[in-house]
């Protein structure tokens, strides 16, 4: 059994309680994270929203990825499961960013909670294109492949519906002293039609994309290219 909690990046998680005495501040969440690992908690999930949907859009909301980087530097063993939405993040840049944060934390403590976005108004307010439901999940599939390959291959090119890129060796420096990809686990949630598709994939294997594809084909009785 492992124990974890949602980091109160929005100042708490109760919509019907205005003040939960949890500040959406670096001082509060850093003290909470350090104390939680002292008393035996295994992980914290850092949600990613640029607007506060719990306390209201005018309330403060901590940025997920800069907060995770800072927590990696001040904690020792707590797993940092950081939410990431492909709609908001270029996959190659996120792969490098995540690998660097994992290095800051000593390696093996950062994991990704991949979310295919849901809040259209938030995206539009930040100038981000918000696609229809099935397109967002199709984007996530491509996004996962790019991230996974970026961690494992020295050179590759990719041409898909949503991403086209050819990488150089900039990312190799992140792996030159280790033979395995930097991120231990990637967690994925619901499938394109809203049914549950749960995957805890070990990124040290080479079959992340294939496992996603196989699960989807089996569930829906279709063949993907």
Coordinates of C-alpha atoms in Angstrom, one line a residue, residues 2 5 8 30 48 77 88 91 107 114 118 124 134 137 139 154 156 160 171 181 200 212:
X2 CA 1.2 3.5 -0.9
X5 CA -2.3 13.3 -1.6
X8 CA -3.2 22.1 -2.6
X30 CA 7.0 23.3 0.4
X48 CA -2.0 21.5 -13.7
X77 CA 12.1 10.7 -1.4
X88 CA -0.4 23.0 -23.4
X91 CA 6.3 17.1 -26.3
X107 CA 16.4 10.5 -10.3
X114 CA -1.2 12.7 -18.5
X118 CA -11.2 19.5 -20.4
X124 CA -8.8 30.1 -24.9
X134 CA -11.6 12.8 -29.8
X137 CA -7.1 12.1 -27.2
X139 CA -3.1 14.3 -29.9
X154 CA 19.6 9.6 -29.8
X156 CA 14.6 10.3 -34.6
X160 CA 2.1 12.8 -37.4
X171 CA 18.6 15.7 -25.4
X181 CA 15.1 6.8 -19.5
X200 CA 0.8 2.5 -15.4
X212 CA -1.7 2.0 -25.5

